Short mmCIF file of C-alpha atoms in Angstrom, two decimals:
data_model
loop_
_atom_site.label_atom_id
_atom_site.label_comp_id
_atom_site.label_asym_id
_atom_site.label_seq_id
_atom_site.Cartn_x
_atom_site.Cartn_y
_atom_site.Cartn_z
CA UNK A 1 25.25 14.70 5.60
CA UNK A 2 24.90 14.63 1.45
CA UNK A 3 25.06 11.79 -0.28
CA UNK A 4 25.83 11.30 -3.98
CA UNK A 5 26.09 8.33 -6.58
CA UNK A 6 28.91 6.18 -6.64
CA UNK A 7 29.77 6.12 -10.32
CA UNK A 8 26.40 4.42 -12.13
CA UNK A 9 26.16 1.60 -9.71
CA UNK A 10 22.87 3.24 -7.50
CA UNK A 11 24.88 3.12 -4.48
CA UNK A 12 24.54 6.29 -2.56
CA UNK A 13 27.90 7.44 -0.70
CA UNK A 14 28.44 10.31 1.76
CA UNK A 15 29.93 13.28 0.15
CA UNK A 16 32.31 13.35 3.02
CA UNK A 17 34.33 9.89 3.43
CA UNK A 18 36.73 8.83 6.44
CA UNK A 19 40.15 7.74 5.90
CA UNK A 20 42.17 5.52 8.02
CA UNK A 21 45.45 6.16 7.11
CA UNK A 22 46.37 7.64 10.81
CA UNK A 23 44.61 3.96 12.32
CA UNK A 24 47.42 2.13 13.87
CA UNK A 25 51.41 2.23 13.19
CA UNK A 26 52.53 3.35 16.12
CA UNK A 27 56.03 1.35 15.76
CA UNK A 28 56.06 1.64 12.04
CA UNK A 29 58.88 3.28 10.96
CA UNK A 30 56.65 5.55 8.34
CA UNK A 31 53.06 5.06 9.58
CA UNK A 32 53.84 6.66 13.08
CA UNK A 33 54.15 9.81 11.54
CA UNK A 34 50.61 9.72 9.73
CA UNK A 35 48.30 9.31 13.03
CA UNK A 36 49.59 5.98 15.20
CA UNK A 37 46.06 6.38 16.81
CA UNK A 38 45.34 2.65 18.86
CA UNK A 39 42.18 0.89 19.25
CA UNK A 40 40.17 3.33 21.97
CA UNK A 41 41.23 6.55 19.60
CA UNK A 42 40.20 4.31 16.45
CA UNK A 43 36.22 3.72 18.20
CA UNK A 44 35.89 7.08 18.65
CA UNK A 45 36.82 8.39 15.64
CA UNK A 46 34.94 5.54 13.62
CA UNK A 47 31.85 6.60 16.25
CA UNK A 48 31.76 10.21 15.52
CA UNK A 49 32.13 10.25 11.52
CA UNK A 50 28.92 7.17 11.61
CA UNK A 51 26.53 9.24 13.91
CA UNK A 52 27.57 12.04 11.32
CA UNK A 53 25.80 10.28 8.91
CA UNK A 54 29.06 9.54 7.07
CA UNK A 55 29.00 5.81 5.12
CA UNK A 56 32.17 5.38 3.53
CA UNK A 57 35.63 4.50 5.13
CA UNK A 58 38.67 4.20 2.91
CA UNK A 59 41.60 1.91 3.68
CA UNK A 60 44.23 0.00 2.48
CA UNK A 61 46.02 -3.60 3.30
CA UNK A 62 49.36 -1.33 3.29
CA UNK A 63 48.57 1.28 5.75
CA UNK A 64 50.88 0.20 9.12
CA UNK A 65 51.36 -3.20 8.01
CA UNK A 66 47.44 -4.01 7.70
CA UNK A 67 47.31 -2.94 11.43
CA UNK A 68 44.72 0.20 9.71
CA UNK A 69 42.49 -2.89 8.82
CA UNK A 70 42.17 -4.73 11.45
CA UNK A 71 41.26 -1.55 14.00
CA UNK A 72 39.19 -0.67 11.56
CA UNK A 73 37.16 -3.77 11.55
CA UNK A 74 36.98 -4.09 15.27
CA UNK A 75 35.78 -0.45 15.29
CA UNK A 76 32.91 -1.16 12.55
CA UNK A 77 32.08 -4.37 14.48
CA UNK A 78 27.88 -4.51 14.52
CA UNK A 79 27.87 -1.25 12.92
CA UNK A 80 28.52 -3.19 9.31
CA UNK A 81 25.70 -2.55 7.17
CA UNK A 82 25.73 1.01 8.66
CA UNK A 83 29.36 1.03 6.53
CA UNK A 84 30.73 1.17 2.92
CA UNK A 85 34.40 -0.51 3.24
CA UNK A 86 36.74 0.35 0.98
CA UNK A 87 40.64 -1.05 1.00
CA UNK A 88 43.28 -1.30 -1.66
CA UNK A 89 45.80 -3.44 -2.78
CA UNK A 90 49.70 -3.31 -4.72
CA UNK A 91 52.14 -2.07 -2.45
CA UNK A 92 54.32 -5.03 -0.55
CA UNK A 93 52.79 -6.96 2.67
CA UNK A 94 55.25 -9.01 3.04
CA UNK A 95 59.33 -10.11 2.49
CA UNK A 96 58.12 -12.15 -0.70
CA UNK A 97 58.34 -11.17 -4.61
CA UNK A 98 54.98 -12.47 -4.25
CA UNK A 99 53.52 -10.32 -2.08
CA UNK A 100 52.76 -7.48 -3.82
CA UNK A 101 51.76 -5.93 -7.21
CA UNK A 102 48.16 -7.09 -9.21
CA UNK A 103 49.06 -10.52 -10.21
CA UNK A 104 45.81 -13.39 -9.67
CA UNK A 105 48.03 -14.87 -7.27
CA UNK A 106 47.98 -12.04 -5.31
CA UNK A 107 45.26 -10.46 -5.80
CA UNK A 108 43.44 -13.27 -4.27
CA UNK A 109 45.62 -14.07 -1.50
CA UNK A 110 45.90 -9.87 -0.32
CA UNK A 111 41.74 -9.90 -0.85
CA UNK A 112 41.78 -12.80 1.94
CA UNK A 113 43.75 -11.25 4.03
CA UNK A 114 41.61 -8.20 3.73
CA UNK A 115 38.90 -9.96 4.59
CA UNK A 116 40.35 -11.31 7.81
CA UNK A 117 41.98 -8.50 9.04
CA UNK A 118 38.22 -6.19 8.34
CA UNK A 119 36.31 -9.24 10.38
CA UNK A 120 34.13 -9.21 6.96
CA UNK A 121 32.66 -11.38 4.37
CA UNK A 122 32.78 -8.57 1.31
CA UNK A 123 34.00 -5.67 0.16
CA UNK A 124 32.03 -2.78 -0.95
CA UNK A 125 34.82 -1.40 -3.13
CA UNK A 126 37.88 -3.06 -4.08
CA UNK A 127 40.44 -0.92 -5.29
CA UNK A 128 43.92 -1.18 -7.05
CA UNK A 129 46.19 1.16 -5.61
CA UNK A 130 48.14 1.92 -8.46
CA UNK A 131 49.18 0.75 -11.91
CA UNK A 132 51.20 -2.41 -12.48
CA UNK A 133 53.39 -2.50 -15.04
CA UNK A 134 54.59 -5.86 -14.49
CA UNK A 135 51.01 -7.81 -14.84
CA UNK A 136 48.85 -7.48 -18.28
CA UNK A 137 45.54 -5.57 -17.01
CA UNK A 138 44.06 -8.60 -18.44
CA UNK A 139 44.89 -10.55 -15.37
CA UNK A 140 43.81 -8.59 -12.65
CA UNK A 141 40.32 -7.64 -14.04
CA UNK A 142 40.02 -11.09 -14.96
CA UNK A 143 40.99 -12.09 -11.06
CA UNK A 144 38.67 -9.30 -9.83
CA UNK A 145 35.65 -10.00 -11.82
CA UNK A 146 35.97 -13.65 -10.21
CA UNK A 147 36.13 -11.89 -6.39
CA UNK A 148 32.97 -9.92 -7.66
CA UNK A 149 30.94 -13.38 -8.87
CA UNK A 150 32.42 -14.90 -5.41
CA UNK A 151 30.19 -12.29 -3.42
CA UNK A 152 33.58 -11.21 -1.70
CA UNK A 153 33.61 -8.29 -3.80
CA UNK A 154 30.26 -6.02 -4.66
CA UNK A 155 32.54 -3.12 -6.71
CA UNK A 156 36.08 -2.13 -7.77
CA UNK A 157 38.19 0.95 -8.32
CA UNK A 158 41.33 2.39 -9.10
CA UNK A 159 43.82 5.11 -7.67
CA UNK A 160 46.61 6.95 -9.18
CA UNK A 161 46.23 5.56 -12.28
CA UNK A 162 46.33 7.71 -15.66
CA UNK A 163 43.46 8.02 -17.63
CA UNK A 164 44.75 5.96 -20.49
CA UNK A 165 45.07 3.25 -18.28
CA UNK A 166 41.67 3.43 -16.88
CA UNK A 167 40.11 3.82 -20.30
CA UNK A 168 41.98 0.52 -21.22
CA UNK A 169 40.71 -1.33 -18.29
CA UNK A 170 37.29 -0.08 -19.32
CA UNK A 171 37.16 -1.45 -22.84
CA UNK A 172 38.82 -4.71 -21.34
CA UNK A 173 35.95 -5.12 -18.99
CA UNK A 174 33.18 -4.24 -21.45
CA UNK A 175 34.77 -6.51 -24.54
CA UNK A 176 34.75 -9.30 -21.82
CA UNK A 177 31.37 -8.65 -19.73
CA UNK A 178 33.41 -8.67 -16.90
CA UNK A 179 33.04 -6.04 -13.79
CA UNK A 180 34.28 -3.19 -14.68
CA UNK A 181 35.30 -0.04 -12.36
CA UNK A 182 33.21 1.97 -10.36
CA UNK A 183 35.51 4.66 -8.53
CA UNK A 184 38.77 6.30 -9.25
CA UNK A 185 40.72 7.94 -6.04
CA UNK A 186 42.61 10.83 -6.98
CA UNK A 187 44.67 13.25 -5.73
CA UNK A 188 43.07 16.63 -5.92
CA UNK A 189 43.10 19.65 -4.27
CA UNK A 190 43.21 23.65 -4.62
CA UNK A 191 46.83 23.42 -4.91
CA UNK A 192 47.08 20.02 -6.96
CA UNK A 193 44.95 20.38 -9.56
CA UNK A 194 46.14 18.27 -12.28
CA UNK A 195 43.30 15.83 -11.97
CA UNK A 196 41.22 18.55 -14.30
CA UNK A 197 43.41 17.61 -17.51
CA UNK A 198 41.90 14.06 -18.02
CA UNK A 199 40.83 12.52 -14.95
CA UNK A 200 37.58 14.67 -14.26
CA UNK A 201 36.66 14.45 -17.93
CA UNK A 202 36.94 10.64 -17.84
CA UNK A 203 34.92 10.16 -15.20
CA UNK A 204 32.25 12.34 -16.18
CA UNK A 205 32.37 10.74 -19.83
CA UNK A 206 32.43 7.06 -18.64
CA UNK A 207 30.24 7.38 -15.28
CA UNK A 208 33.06 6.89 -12.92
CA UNK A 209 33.53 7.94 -9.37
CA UNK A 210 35.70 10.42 -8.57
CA UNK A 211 36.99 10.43 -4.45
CA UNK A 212 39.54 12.53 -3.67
CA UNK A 213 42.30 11.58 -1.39
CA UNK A 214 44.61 14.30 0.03
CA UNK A 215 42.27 17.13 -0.60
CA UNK A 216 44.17 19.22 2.47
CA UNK A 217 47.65 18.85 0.76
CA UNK A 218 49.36 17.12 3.60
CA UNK A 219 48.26 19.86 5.98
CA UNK A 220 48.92 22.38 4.32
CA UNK A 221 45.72 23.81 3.47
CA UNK A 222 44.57 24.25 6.80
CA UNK A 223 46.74 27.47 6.98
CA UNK A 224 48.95 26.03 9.52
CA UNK A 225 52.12 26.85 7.15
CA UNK A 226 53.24 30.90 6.70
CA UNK A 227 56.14 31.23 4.02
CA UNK A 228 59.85 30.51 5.29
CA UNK A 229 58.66 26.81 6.27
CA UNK A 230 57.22 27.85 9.58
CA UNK A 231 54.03 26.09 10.67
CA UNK A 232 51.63 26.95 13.50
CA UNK A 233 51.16 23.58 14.40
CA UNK A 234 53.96 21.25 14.54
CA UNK A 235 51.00 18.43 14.63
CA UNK A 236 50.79 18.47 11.38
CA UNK A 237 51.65 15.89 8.81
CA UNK A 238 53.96 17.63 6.89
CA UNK A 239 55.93 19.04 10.15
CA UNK A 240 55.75 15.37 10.99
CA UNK A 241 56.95 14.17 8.02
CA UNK A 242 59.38 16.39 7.48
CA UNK A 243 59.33 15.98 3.61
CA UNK A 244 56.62 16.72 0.75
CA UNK A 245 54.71 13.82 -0.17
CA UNK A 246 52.34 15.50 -1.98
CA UNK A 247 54.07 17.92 -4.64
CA UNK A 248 53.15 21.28 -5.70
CA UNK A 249 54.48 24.51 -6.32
CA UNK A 250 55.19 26.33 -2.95
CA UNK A 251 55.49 29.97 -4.16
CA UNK A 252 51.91 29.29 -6.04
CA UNK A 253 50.59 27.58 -2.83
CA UNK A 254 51.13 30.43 -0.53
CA UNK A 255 49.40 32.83 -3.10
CA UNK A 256 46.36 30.07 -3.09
CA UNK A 257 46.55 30.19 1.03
CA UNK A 258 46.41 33.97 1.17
CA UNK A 259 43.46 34.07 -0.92
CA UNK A 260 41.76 30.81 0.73
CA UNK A 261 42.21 32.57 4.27
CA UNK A 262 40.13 35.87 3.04
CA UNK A 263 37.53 33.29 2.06
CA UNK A 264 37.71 31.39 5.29
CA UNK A 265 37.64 34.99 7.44
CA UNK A 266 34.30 36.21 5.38
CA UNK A 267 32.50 33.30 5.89
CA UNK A 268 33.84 32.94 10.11
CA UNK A 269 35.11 29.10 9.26
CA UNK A 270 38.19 27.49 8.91
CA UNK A 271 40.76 27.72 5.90
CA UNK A 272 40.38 23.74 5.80
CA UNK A 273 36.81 23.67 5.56
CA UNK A 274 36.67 26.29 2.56
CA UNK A 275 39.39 23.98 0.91
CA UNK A 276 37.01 21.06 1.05
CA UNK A 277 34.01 22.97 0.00
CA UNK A 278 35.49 23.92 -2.74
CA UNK A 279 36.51 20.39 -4.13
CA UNK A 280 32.72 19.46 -2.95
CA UNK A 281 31.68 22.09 -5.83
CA UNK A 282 34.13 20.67 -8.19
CA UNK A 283 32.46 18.61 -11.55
CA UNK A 284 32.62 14.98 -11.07
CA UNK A 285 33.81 14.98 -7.16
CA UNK A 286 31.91 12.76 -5.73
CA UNK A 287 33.12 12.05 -2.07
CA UNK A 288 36.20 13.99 0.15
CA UNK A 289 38.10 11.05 2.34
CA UNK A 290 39.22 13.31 5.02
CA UNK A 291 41.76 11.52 7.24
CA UNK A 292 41.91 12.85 11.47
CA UNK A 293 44.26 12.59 14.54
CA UNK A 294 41.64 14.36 16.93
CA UNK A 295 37.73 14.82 16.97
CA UNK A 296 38.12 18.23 16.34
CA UNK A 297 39.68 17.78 12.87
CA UNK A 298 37.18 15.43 11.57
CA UNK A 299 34.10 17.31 13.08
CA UNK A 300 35.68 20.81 11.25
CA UNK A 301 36.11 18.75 8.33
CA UNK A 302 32.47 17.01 8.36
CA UNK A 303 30.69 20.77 8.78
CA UNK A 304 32.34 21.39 5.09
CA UNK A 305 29.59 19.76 3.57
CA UNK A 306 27.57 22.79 5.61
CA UNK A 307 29.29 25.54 3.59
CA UNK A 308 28.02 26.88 0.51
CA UNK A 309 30.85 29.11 -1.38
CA UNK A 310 29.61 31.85 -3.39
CA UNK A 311 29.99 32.86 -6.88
CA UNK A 312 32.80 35.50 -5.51
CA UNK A 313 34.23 32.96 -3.35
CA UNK A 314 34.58 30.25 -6.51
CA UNK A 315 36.19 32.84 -8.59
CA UNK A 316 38.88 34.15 -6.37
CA UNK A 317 39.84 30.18 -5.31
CA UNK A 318 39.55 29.28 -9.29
CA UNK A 319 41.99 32.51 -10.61
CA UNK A 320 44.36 32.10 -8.03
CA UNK A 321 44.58 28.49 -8.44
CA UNK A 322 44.04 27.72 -11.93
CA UNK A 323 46.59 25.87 -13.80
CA UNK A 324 48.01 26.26 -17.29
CA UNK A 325 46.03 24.67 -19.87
CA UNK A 326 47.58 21.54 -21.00
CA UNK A 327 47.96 20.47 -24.71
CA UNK A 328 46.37 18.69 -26.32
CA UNK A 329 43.65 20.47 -24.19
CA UNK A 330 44.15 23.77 -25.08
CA UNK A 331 44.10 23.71 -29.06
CA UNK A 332 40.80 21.51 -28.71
CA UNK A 333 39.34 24.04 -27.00
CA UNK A 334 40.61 26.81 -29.71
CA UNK A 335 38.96 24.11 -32.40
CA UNK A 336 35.98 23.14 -30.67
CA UNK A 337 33.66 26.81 -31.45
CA UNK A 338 34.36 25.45 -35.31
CA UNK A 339 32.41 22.66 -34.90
CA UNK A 340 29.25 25.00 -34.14
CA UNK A 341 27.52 26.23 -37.70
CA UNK A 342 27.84 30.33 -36.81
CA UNK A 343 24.00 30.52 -37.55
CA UNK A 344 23.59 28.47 -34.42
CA UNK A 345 25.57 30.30 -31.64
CA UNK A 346 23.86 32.03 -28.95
#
């Protein structure tokens, strides 16, 4: 196993990360698609990715109703300085207007719970799970900074926020000498790749972490899926689901899969593990939380830290998956040669 920085705090992370989405749910009415795996599964799965060498375990107080936590924490049990826990907070855990969103008030009380459920003391990162629009930013980095002098709380994060919101937070933290974040979780992958447009230059301009969440596209990266909606595996989260949580453009996707499959065949691996490799040699990526059902998965997904993709390899994935520039992107880049006397180019 790798291990890279998370963000500038000197905290070394596996490249590869476990997420726990598929812990628990097995009655929930949306969770039970993602995994439903009990206690035993849980232990073995938590097992395997630590003797891998793997350090960092992603969760939130959302996933099945908190029931994701509290396996998890059981499954960690003496194993806890071995561990980087991660968990998130927003989205309702409970019947009151209260319980939710990134208020103080519940901020503190969902941090608690956190901490009960994960049969922990701290945090290693403490992450919002998305924007609030409702409560001034001002409040919850206040709140956090306080969980962070506490000692429940050693860093913070973000995920799925825009990068005008985490630049914001930023400057709030540094006017105020307060904590500021670490880690951003995005969504990126070789068919999603919409992170490049602000998010990957943030991070590399302010020092932030960059873990990727979804990096398989639901399943659909694995190669499981031919055109026409047919699937291979009816295991799979998307066949599961039976919807598209994670959007992107089909007809382009099956164009990226052909060309991700060659890739896969030259190098004798699977489609799944190229997919991952290739986000591993992506700027500013530093860890892949790869979520698993079955050993199998997570061991095929571990071994992608294993694969080196070649200059040929990085070019096919790149043309075939490339997005459209973006403005204002795309006439800074036209402007940016001007700034170079003419003397001076290479």
């Amino acid at each position: 196993m790798k291990y890279r920085l998370l963000g500038r705090t000197g905290v070394w992370v596996s490249e590869i990360s476990l997420g726990a989405m598929t812990f628990g749910g097995k009655d929930h009415p949306v969770y039970r698609t993602h995994g439903a795996l009990g206690q035993e599964e849980v232990d073995r799965i938590v097992g395997t990715a630590l003797d891998a060498g793997i350090n960092f375990i992603d969760t939130a107080d959302v996933y099945a109703d908190g029931e994701s936590e509290e396996l998890l924490g059981r499954a960690v049990g003496r194993r806890r300085r071995d561990v980087l826990l991660a968990t998130k907070l927003l989205a309702p855990v409970g019947p009151g207007p209260n319980d939710q969103g990134l208020s103080r008030l519940h901020v503190m009380r969902a941090l608690d719970d956190s901490l009960r459920r994960l049969k922990t003391d701290y945090i290693d990162l403490y992450q919002l799970h998305n924007y609030d629009h409702v409560t001034p930013i001002e409040e919850t980095l206040s709140a956090l900074d306080d969980a962070v002098r506490q000692g429940k709380v050693r860093y913070i994060g973000c995920s799925n926020f825009a990068a005008w919101q985490i630049s914001k937070a930023l400057g709030i933290s540094a006017l105020h000498n307060q904590a500021k974040f670490a880690a951003n979780q995005t969504h990126y992958s070789l068919v999603s790749r919409d992170a490049e447009r602000d998010l990957v230059p943030l991070a590399e301009d302010a020092g932030l972490s960059l873990t990727v969440w979804q990096p398989l596209a639901g399943g659909f990266l694995t190669g499981k899926f031919d055109r026409g909606g047919a699937t291979t595996e009816q295991d799979s989260r998307r066949a599961r689901n039976g919807f598209d949580f994670v959007p992107f453009d089909e007809e382009k996707g099956f164009k990226v899969l052909d060309v991700l499959r060659a890739v896969a065949a030259r190098h004798e691996v699977s489609p799944a593990r190229v997919a991952i490799a290739w986000l591993l040699a992506q700027r500013a990526v530093t860890s892949v939380i790869v979520g698993a059902r079955k050993l199998e998965q997570l061991t095929d997904n571990i071994a992608a830290g294993d694969l080196t993709l070649t200059e040929q390899d990085l070019a096919e994935l790149d043309e075939v998956s490339r997005p459209p520039i973006a403005y204002p992107n795309w006439i800074q880049e036209w402007f940016a040669p001007t700034r170079i006397p003419a003397g001076n180019l290479a």
